Coordinates of C-alpha atoms in Angstrom, one line a residue:
M1 CA 209.7 130.9 146.5
N2 CA 206.6 131.4 144.4
V3 CA 203.3 133.2 145.2
L4 CA 200.2 131.8 143.6
K5 CA 196.8 133.4 143.3
F6 CA 193.7 131.4 142.4
G7 CA 190.7 133.3 141.3
G8 CA 187.0 132.5 142.0
T9 CA 186.5 130.2 139.0
S10 CA 189.6 128.2 140.2
V11 CA 188.1 127.7 143.7
G12 CA 184.5 127.6 142.6
T13 CA 183.7 123.8 142.5
V14 CA 184.8 120.5 143.9
E15 CA 186.5 119.6 140.6
S16 CA 188.3 122.9 140.2
L17 CA 189.5 122.7 143.8
K18 CA 191.0 119.3 143.1
N19 CA 193.1 120.9 140.4
V20 CA 194.2 123.6 142.9
R21 CA 195.2 120.9 145.4
S22 CA 197.3 119.0 142.8
I23 CA 199.0 122.2 141.6
V24 CA 199.9 123.4 145.1
E25 CA 200.9 120.1 146.6
A26 CA 203.4 119.6 143.7
L27 CA 205.3 122.8 144.8
P28 CA 207.9 123.4 147.5
S29 CA 206.6 124.1 151.1
D30 CA 207.6 127.8 151.1
T31 CA 204.8 128.6 148.6
V32 CA 202.2 131.3 149.5
V33 CA 198.8 130.8 148.0
V34 CA 196.2 133.6 147.8
V35 CA 192.6 132.7 147.1
S36 CA 189.5 134.5 146.1
A37 CA 186.0 133.7 147.3
L38 CA 184.2 130.8 145.7
G39 CA 183.3 131.7 142.1
G40 CA 180.4 134.1 141.9
L41 CA 180.0 134.3 145.7
T42 CA 180.9 138.0 146.0
D43 CA 178.1 138.9 143.7
K44 CA 175.7 136.6 145.5
L45 CA 176.7 138.1 148.9
I46 CA 176.0 141.6 147.5
S47 CA 172.7 140.7 145.9
T48 CA 171.5 138.9 149.0
A49 CA 172.3 142.0 151.1
R50 CA 170.2 144.2 148.8
L51 CA 167.5 141.6 148.9
A52 CA 167.5 141.8 152.7
A53 CA 167.4 145.5 152.6
D54 CA 164.3 145.4 150.3
G55 CA 162.5 143.0 152.5
G56 CA 163.0 140.0 150.3
D57 CA 163.6 136.3 151.1
W58 CA 167.2 136.6 152.0
K59 CA 167.1 133.5 154.3
S60 CA 166.8 131.0 151.4
E61 CA 169.8 132.7 149.7
A62 CA 171.8 132.6 152.8
E63 CA 171.0 128.9 153.3
A64 CA 172.1 128.2 149.7
I65 CA 175.4 130.0 150.4
A66 CA 175.9 127.8 153.5
T67 CA 175.1 124.6 151.7
R68 CA 177.6 125.3 149.0
H69 CA 180.4 125.7 151.5
H70 CA 179.3 122.6 153.5
I71 CA 179.4 120.4 150.3
I72 CA 182.9 121.4 149.5
I73 CA 184.1 120.9 153.1
E74 CA 182.5 117.4 153.2
E75 CA 183.9 116.4 149.8
L76 CA 187.4 117.7 150.0
V77 CA 188.7 118.9 153.3
R78 CA 191.1 116.4 154.9
E79 CA 189.6 114.3 157.7
E80 CA 191.9 115.6 160.4
K81 CA 191.0 119.2 159.5
K82 CA 187.3 118.8 158.8
I83 CA 185.9 119.6 162.3
A84 CA 188.1 122.6 162.8
T85 CA 187.3 123.9 159.3
L86 CA 183.6 123.5 159.8
D87 CA 183.8 125.4 163.1
V88 CA 185.5 128.3 161.5
V89 CA 183.2 128.4 158.5
D90 CA 180.0 127.9 160.5
S91 CA 181.0 130.8 162.8
L92 CA 181.4 133.0 159.8
L93 CA 178.1 131.8 158.3
D94 CA 176.4 132.7 161.6
E95 CA 178.0 136.2 161.4
L96 CA 176.7 136.5 157.8
K97 CA 173.1 135.6 158.8
R98 CA 173.2 138.0 161.8
T99 CA 174.4 140.8 159.5
Y100 CA 171.7 140.1 156.9
E101 CA 169.1 140.1 159.8
G102 CA 170.4 143.6 160.8
V103 CA 170.2 144.8 157.2
S104 CA 166.6 143.5 156.9
L105 CA 165.6 145.4 160.0
L106 CA 167.3 148.6 158.9
G107 CA 166.0 148.4 155.4
V108 CA 169.3 149.7 154.0
V109 CA 172.9 148.4 153.5
P110 CA 175.5 150.8 154.9
A111 CA 178.8 150.8 152.9
K112 CA 180.7 149.6 156.0
T113 CA 178.3 146.8 156.5
L114 CA 178.6 145.7 152.9
D115 CA 182.4 145.6 153.3
V116 CA 182.0 143.2 156.2
I117 CA 179.5 141.1 154.2
V118 CA 181.7 140.7 151.1
S119 CA 184.8 140.0 153.2
L120 CA 183.2 136.8 154.4
G121 CA 183.7 135.2 151.0
E122 CA 187.5 135.1 151.3
R123 CA 187.3 134.6 155.1
M124 CA 185.5 131.3 154.4
S125 CA 187.4 130.2 151.2
A126 CA 190.9 130.6 152.7
P127 CA 190.3 128.1 155.7
I128 CA 188.6 125.7 153.3
V129 CA 191.6 125.7 150.9
A130 CA 194.0 125.4 153.8
G131 CA 192.0 122.4 155.0
I132 CA 192.1 120.8 151.5
I133 CA 195.9 121.1 150.9
K134 CA 198.3 118.8 152.8
N135 CA 200.2 120.8 155.4
G136 CA 198.3 123.9 154.5
K137 CA 198.9 126.8 157.0
L138 CA 196.2 129.5 157.3
H139 CA 197.0 133.2 157.5
N140 CA 194.5 136.0 158.1
S141 CA 195.0 138.7 155.5
L142 CA 193.2 141.2 157.8
D143 CA 196.3 141.0 160.0
F144 CA 198.8 142.3 157.3
I145 CA 196.9 144.0 154.4
K146 CA 196.2 147.5 155.8
T147 CA 194.5 150.4 154.0
E148 CA 194.2 154.1 154.2
K149 CA 191.6 156.5 152.8
W150 CA 192.3 158.3 149.5
F151 CA 189.4 160.3 148.0
E152 CA 187.0 158.2 149.9
K153 CA 188.5 155.0 148.5
N154 CA 190.5 152.4 150.4
I155 CA 194.0 152.0 149.1
A156 CA 196.8 149.9 150.5
D157 CA 199.2 151.5 152.9
A158 CA 202.2 150.2 151.0
V159 CA 204.9 150.7 153.7
L160 CA 202.9 149.3 156.6
T161 CA 201.6 146.4 154.6
H162 CA 205.1 145.5 153.4
D163 CA 206.5 145.4 156.9
L164 CA 203.5 143.3 158.2
I165 CA 203.8 140.8 155.4
V166 CA 207.5 140.3 156.0
K167 CA 206.8 139.7 159.7
E168 CA 203.8 137.4 159.0
F169 CA 205.7 135.2 156.6
A170 CA 209.1 135.3 158.3
H171 CA 209.2 131.5 158.4
T172 CA 207.7 130.0 155.3
N173 CA 209.4 126.6 155.0
D174 CA 206.6 124.6 156.7
G175 CA 203.7 125.4 154.3
P176 CA 202.2 125.8 151.8
H177 CA 200.8 129.0 153.3
I178 CA 197.2 130.0 152.5
T179 CA 195.5 133.4 152.8
G180 CA 192.5 135.2 151.4
G181 CA 192.9 138.0 148.9
F182 CA 190.8 141.1 148.4
I183 CA 190.0 141.8 152.1
S184 CA 191.9 144.3 154.2
Q185 CA 191.6 146.4 157.4
D186 CA 191.8 150.1 157.9
R187 CA 195.1 151.0 159.6
D188 CA 193.5 153.7 161.8
S189 CA 190.0 152.5 162.6
G190 CA 190.5 148.7 162.4
E191 CA 187.3 148.4 160.3
I192 CA 187.2 145.8 157.6
T193 CA 187.8 147.2 154.1
N194 CA 188.6 145.7 150.7
L195 CA 190.8 146.4 147.8
G196 CA 188.0 146.4 145.2
R197 CA 187.3 144.2 142.2
G198 CA 190.4 142.1 141.4
G199 CA 191.8 142.9 144.8
S200 CA 193.0 139.3 145.2
D201 CA 195.5 139.8 142.4
Y202 CA 196.7 142.9 144.2
T203 CA 197.0 141.1 147.5
A204 CA 199.2 138.4 145.8
A205 CA 201.4 141.0 144.2
L206 CA 201.9 142.9 147.5
I207 CA 203.0 139.6 149.1
A208 CA 205.2 138.6 146.2
A209 CA 207.0 142.0 146.3
A210 CA 207.4 142.1 150.1
L211 CA 208.9 138.6 150.1
D212 CA 211.0 139.1 147.0
A213 CA 209.4 136.0 145.4
D214 CA 210.9 134.4 142.4
M215 CA 207.6 134.4 140.5
L216 CA 204.0 135.4 140.9
D217 CA 201.6 132.9 139.3
I218 CA 198.1 134.1 138.5
W219 CA 195.9 131.0 138.0
T220 CA 192.7 131.7 136.2
D221 CA 190.4 130.1 133.6
V222 CA 192.2 131.2 130.4
D223 CA 195.4 130.0 128.9
G224 CA 197.1 133.4 129.1
F225 CA 196.9 136.9 127.6
M226 CA 195.4 136.8 124.1
T227 CA 195.6 139.1 121.1
A228 CA 191.9 139.9 121.7
D229 CA 188.8 138.7 123.6
P230 CA 188.2 135.2 122.2
R231 CA 184.5 135.7 122.5
I232 CA 184.9 138.4 119.8
I233 CA 187.8 137.0 117.8
K234 CA 187.5 133.2 117.5
D235 CA 191.1 132.7 116.3
A236 CA 192.7 135.0 118.9
R237 CA 196.2 133.8 119.9
V238 CA 197.7 133.2 123.3
L239 CA 200.8 135.5 123.7
P240 CA 203.8 133.5 125.1
T241 CA 205.5 136.6 126.4
M242 CA 204.8 140.2 127.3
S243 CA 206.5 143.1 128.9
F244 CA 205.3 144.7 132.1
I245 CA 204.4 147.9 130.2
E246 CA 202.4 146.0 127.6
S247 CA 200.4 144.1 130.2
M248 CA 199.7 147.2 132.2
E249 CA 198.4 149.0 129.0
L250 CA 196.2 146.1 128.0
C251 CA 194.8 145.8 131.5
T252 CA 194.2 149.6 131.7
F253 CA 192.3 149.5 128.4
G254 CA 189.9 146.7 129.3
A255 CA 191.7 143.3 129.1
K256 CA 190.3 141.5 132.1
V257 CA 193.0 138.8 132.6
I258 CA 194.4 140.5 135.7
Y259 CA 193.7 143.5 137.8
P260 CA 195.8 146.5 136.6
P261 CA 197.3 147.5 140.0
T262 CA 198.6 143.9 140.3
I263 CA 201.5 144.7 138.1
Y264 CA 203.0 147.7 139.9
P265 CA 204.4 146.1 143.1
V266 CA 206.1 143.2 141.2
F267 CA 207.2 145.5 138.3
H268 CA 209.3 147.6 140.7
K269 CA 210.9 144.4 142.0
N270 CA 211.3 142.9 138.6
I271 CA 209.4 139.8 139.7
P272 CA 208.0 138.0 136.6
I273 CA 204.2 137.1 136.4
R274 CA 202.9 134.0 134.8
I275 CA 199.2 133.8 133.7
L276 CA 198.2 130.1 133.9
N277 CA 195.0 128.1 133.5
T278 CA 193.8 126.0 136.5
F279 CA 191.7 123.9 134.1
N280 CA 194.6 123.3 131.7
P281 CA 197.7 123.4 134.0
S282 CA 200.0 121.9 131.3
A283 CA 199.5 125.0 129.0
P284 CA 202.6 127.2 129.1
G285 CA 200.6 130.4 129.7
T286 CA 201.9 133.9 129.3
L287 CA 205.1 135.1 130.9
I288 CA 205.2 138.8 131.8
S289 CA 208.6 140.3 132.5
D290 CA 210.8 143.3 131.8
S291 CA 211.5 142.1 128.2
S292 CA 209.3 141.8 125.1
D293 CA 209.6 140.0 121.8
A294 CA 208.6 143.3 120.1
N295 CA 210.3 142.3 116.8
E296 CA 208.3 139.1 116.4
Y297 CA 205.1 140.5 117.8
P298 CA 205.1 144.3 117.4
V299 CA 201.4 144.4 118.3
K300 CA 200.4 142.3 121.3
G301 CA 196.7 142.9 121.5
V302 CA 193.5 144.8 120.7
T303 CA 191.1 145.6 123.5
A304 CA 188.3 148.0 124.4
I305 CA 186.9 150.1 127.3
R306 CA 183.2 150.4 126.9
N307 CA 181.1 153.1 128.6
T308 CA 183.5 155.8 127.5
C309 CA 182.6 159.4 128.0
L310 CA 184.4 161.9 125.7
V311 CA 184.8 165.4 127.3
R312 CA 185.3 168.4 125.1
L313 CA 186.4 171.8 126.2
S314 CA 185.8 174.5 123.5
G315 CA 187.0 178.0 123.2
N316 CA 190.1 180.2 122.8
L317 CA 191.7 178.8 125.9
T318 CA 192.3 175.5 124.1
E319 CA 195.0 177.1 122.0
N320 CA 197.2 176.9 125.2
V321 CA 197.3 173.1 125.3
A322 CA 199.9 173.0 128.1
Q323 CA 197.8 175.1 130.5
I324 CA 194.4 173.5 129.9
N325 CA 196.0 170.0 129.9
T326 CA 197.7 170.6 133.3
R327 CA 194.7 172.2 134.9
A328 CA 192.2 169.7 133.8
Y329 CA 194.4 166.7 134.6
N330 CA 195.3 168.0 138.1
A331 CA 191.8 168.9 139.0
L332 CA 190.4 165.6 138.0
A333 CA 193.2 163.6 139.6
R334 CA 192.7 165.4 142.9
N335 CA 189.1 164.1 142.8
G336 CA 190.0 160.5 141.8
V337 CA 188.9 160.7 138.2
S338 CA 191.2 158.9 135.7
V339 CA 191.8 160.1 132.2
F340 CA 192.7 157.3 129.8
L341 CA 192.9 159.0 126.5
L342 CA 193.9 162.5 125.4
A343 CA 192.8 163.3 121.9
Q344 CA 195.1 164.9 119.4
P345 CA 194.1 168.6 119.2
G346 CA 192.2 169.6 116.1
E347 CA 191.6 172.9 114.3
N348 CA 188.2 173.6 115.8
Q349 CA 189.4 175.0 119.2
E350 CA 188.6 171.8 121.1
F351 CA 190.5 170.0 123.8
S352 CA 189.2 166.5 124.3
F353 CA 189.9 163.5 126.6
A354 CA 188.1 160.3 127.6
I355 CA 186.9 159.2 131.0
S356 CA 184.6 156.5 132.3
V357 CA 180.9 157.3 132.1
A358 CA 180.7 156.5 135.8
D359 CA 183.1 159.5 136.5
R360 CA 181.0 162.0 134.5
P361 CA 179.1 163.5 137.5
T362 CA 182.4 164.2 139.3
A363 CA 184.1 165.4 136.2
T364 CA 181.2 167.8 135.4
R365 CA 181.4 169.4 138.9
V366 CA 185.2 169.6 139.0
L367 CA 185.8 171.0 135.5
N368 CA 183.0 173.6 136.0
E369 CA 184.7 174.7 139.2
E370 CA 188.2 174.7 137.8
F371 CA 187.3 176.7 134.7
A372 CA 184.6 178.9 136.2
P373 CA 186.5 182.2 135.4
E374 CA 187.1 181.2 131.8
L375 CA 183.5 180.1 131.3
I376 CA 182.4 183.5 132.6
D377 CA 184.7 185.7 130.5
G378 CA 184.3 183.5 127.4
A379 CA 187.8 182.1 127.1
L380 CA 185.9 178.8 127.3
S381 CA 182.6 178.7 125.5
K382 CA 181.4 175.3 126.8
I383 CA 182.3 172.0 128.4
S384 CA 180.4 169.1 126.7
F385 CA 180.1 165.4 127.3
E386 CA 179.4 162.6 124.8
E387 CA 178.4 159.1 125.9
N388 CA 177.6 155.8 124.3
L389 CA 181.2 155.4 123.2
S390 CA 184.1 152.9 123.5
T391 CA 187.8 153.3 123.5
I392 CA 189.7 150.8 121.3
A393 CA 193.4 150.3 122.2
V394 CA 196.1 148.8 120.1
V395 CA 199.0 147.8 122.4
G396 CA 202.6 146.7 121.7
E397 CA 206.1 147.8 122.4
G398 CA 206.8 147.4 118.6
L399 CA 204.3 150.2 117.7
K400 CA 207.1 152.8 117.7
H401 CA 208.6 151.0 114.7
L402 CA 205.4 150.9 112.7
K403 CA 205.3 154.0 110.5
G404 CA 201.9 155.6 109.7
L405 CA 200.2 153.4 112.3
N406 CA 197.3 155.7 113.2
G407 CA 196.6 156.4 109.5
R408 CA 196.5 152.6 108.8
I409 CA 194.1 152.0 111.6
F410 CA 191.9 155.0 110.7
N411 CA 191.6 153.9 107.1
T412 CA 190.8 150.3 108.2
L413 CA 188.0 151.6 110.4
L414 CA 186.8 153.9 107.6
R415 CA 186.6 151.0 105.1
S416 CA 184.5 149.1 107.7
G417 CA 182.1 152.0 107.9
I418 CA 183.2 153.0 111.4
K419 CA 183.7 156.7 112.2
T420 CA 186.5 157.7 114.6
Q421 CA 185.3 160.2 117.2
A422 CA 188.8 160.9 118.6
C423 CA 192.3 159.3 118.5
S424 CA 195.4 159.5 120.6
E425 CA 198.9 158.0 120.6
G426 CA 198.6 157.7 124.4
N427 CA 201.1 158.6 127.1
S428 CA 203.8 156.2 125.7
D429 CA 204.8 154.7 122.5
T430 CA 203.2 151.4 123.4
T431 CA 199.6 152.3 122.8
S432 CA 197.5 153.8 120.1
S433 CA 193.8 154.4 120.9
F434 CA 190.6 155.4 119.2
V435 CA 187.2 156.4 120.3
V436 CA 184.2 155.0 118.4
E437 CA 180.5 154.7 118.9
E438 CA 179.7 151.9 121.4
K439 CA 177.6 150.0 118.9
D440 CA 180.7 149.7 116.6
T441 CA 182.9 148.2 119.3
V442 CA 182.9 144.6 118.1
E443 CA 183.3 145.4 114.5
A444 CA 186.2 147.9 115.3
I445 CA 188.0 145.2 117.3
K446 CA 187.6 142.7 114.4
A447 CA 188.8 145.1 111.8
I448 CA 191.9 146.2 113.7
H449 CA 192.7 142.7 114.8
G450 CA 192.5 141.5 111.2
L451 CA 194.9 144.3 110.2
F452 CA 197.7 143.0 112.4
F453 CA 197.0 139.3 112.9

């Protein structure tokens, strides 16, 4: 059996939904289909909630949301399912309007209320898609995607979710089976939660892993993973194959083809992933599996994380790399801050690493607490933060065979007039990364891509 995920652009219009219907109806009946909200709707739901809180004209926005769903139902839903689908969607639209009304009266959007609002996107798109596809069977993902709290974030309770998925889809030969991605429910309180941006990918991966699927197909609006962002590199190539590790590294360092956590559940089950284009379904796409054509393509891609913050710890304590590394990493991890680059130590008594700018306030508090004794006695002279940076990553399982790689990249950037603020060979031998000024991001990607491709 296959699990398919269709993103917002794939379910965004009447024409794209016709493609979805053709793709799904050509597959066996045991297929499970995970859908996002209509393209752009999640952002619209959020912006309308904020408009309501600010006393703006949210009613016209809510009406536009309703009209968009009604048009798709009228145009595409099968006649025998049209009334039932309208009943479900109209009930949810009424809930949305009541919630906006409450937000308008309160003048604020509580986080839990916003979770309910954004959940309505998938709760409306799933029954619509089920009504469009012949023999489509609807499943409510709130019944089987359960979350728990971790550092104030909602993460999937993997064991409970696995067991509930197996139970929910015990009989899958009478489908296709349709469900919404992204949305979930707290295992303890029963409150509606969500898996965050890209959560529909993650929902599909959890289902594929629990059901031991043969393949996870991620249908999107690109032909597959590419060697770089085609908006920057006009002749970027589609990669026919990648390893799980390569895809995880590219996703972690900014490639937005799929959501990074998607890969973990299927990776552990060795379930391949295909990246396919809903608007070009005949394209072969990219196959992600446990093998890589590292000899033919030693470098798979060049990507970037913008809004990088470089953290520098200065002083005698930095001579003990093992201690300062362990303490900094553990303190940040306990507070939900991810470190994505560890700079090679220099000769100026500095220990440097990169985090997201959004995590700077938390990192500032945590590091000052962790190293308070050393800051007082002078073992650490200061903790400084530098923003307006980007991290450029070169990814490929063949990197380990390329001698003098960092030197070649450093010199290529230097010839392009780009100063490297920090560099690292990463946690594995599949990634080499460099920190540059944010204004140099595009030129750095072009220069490095030109070096290898």
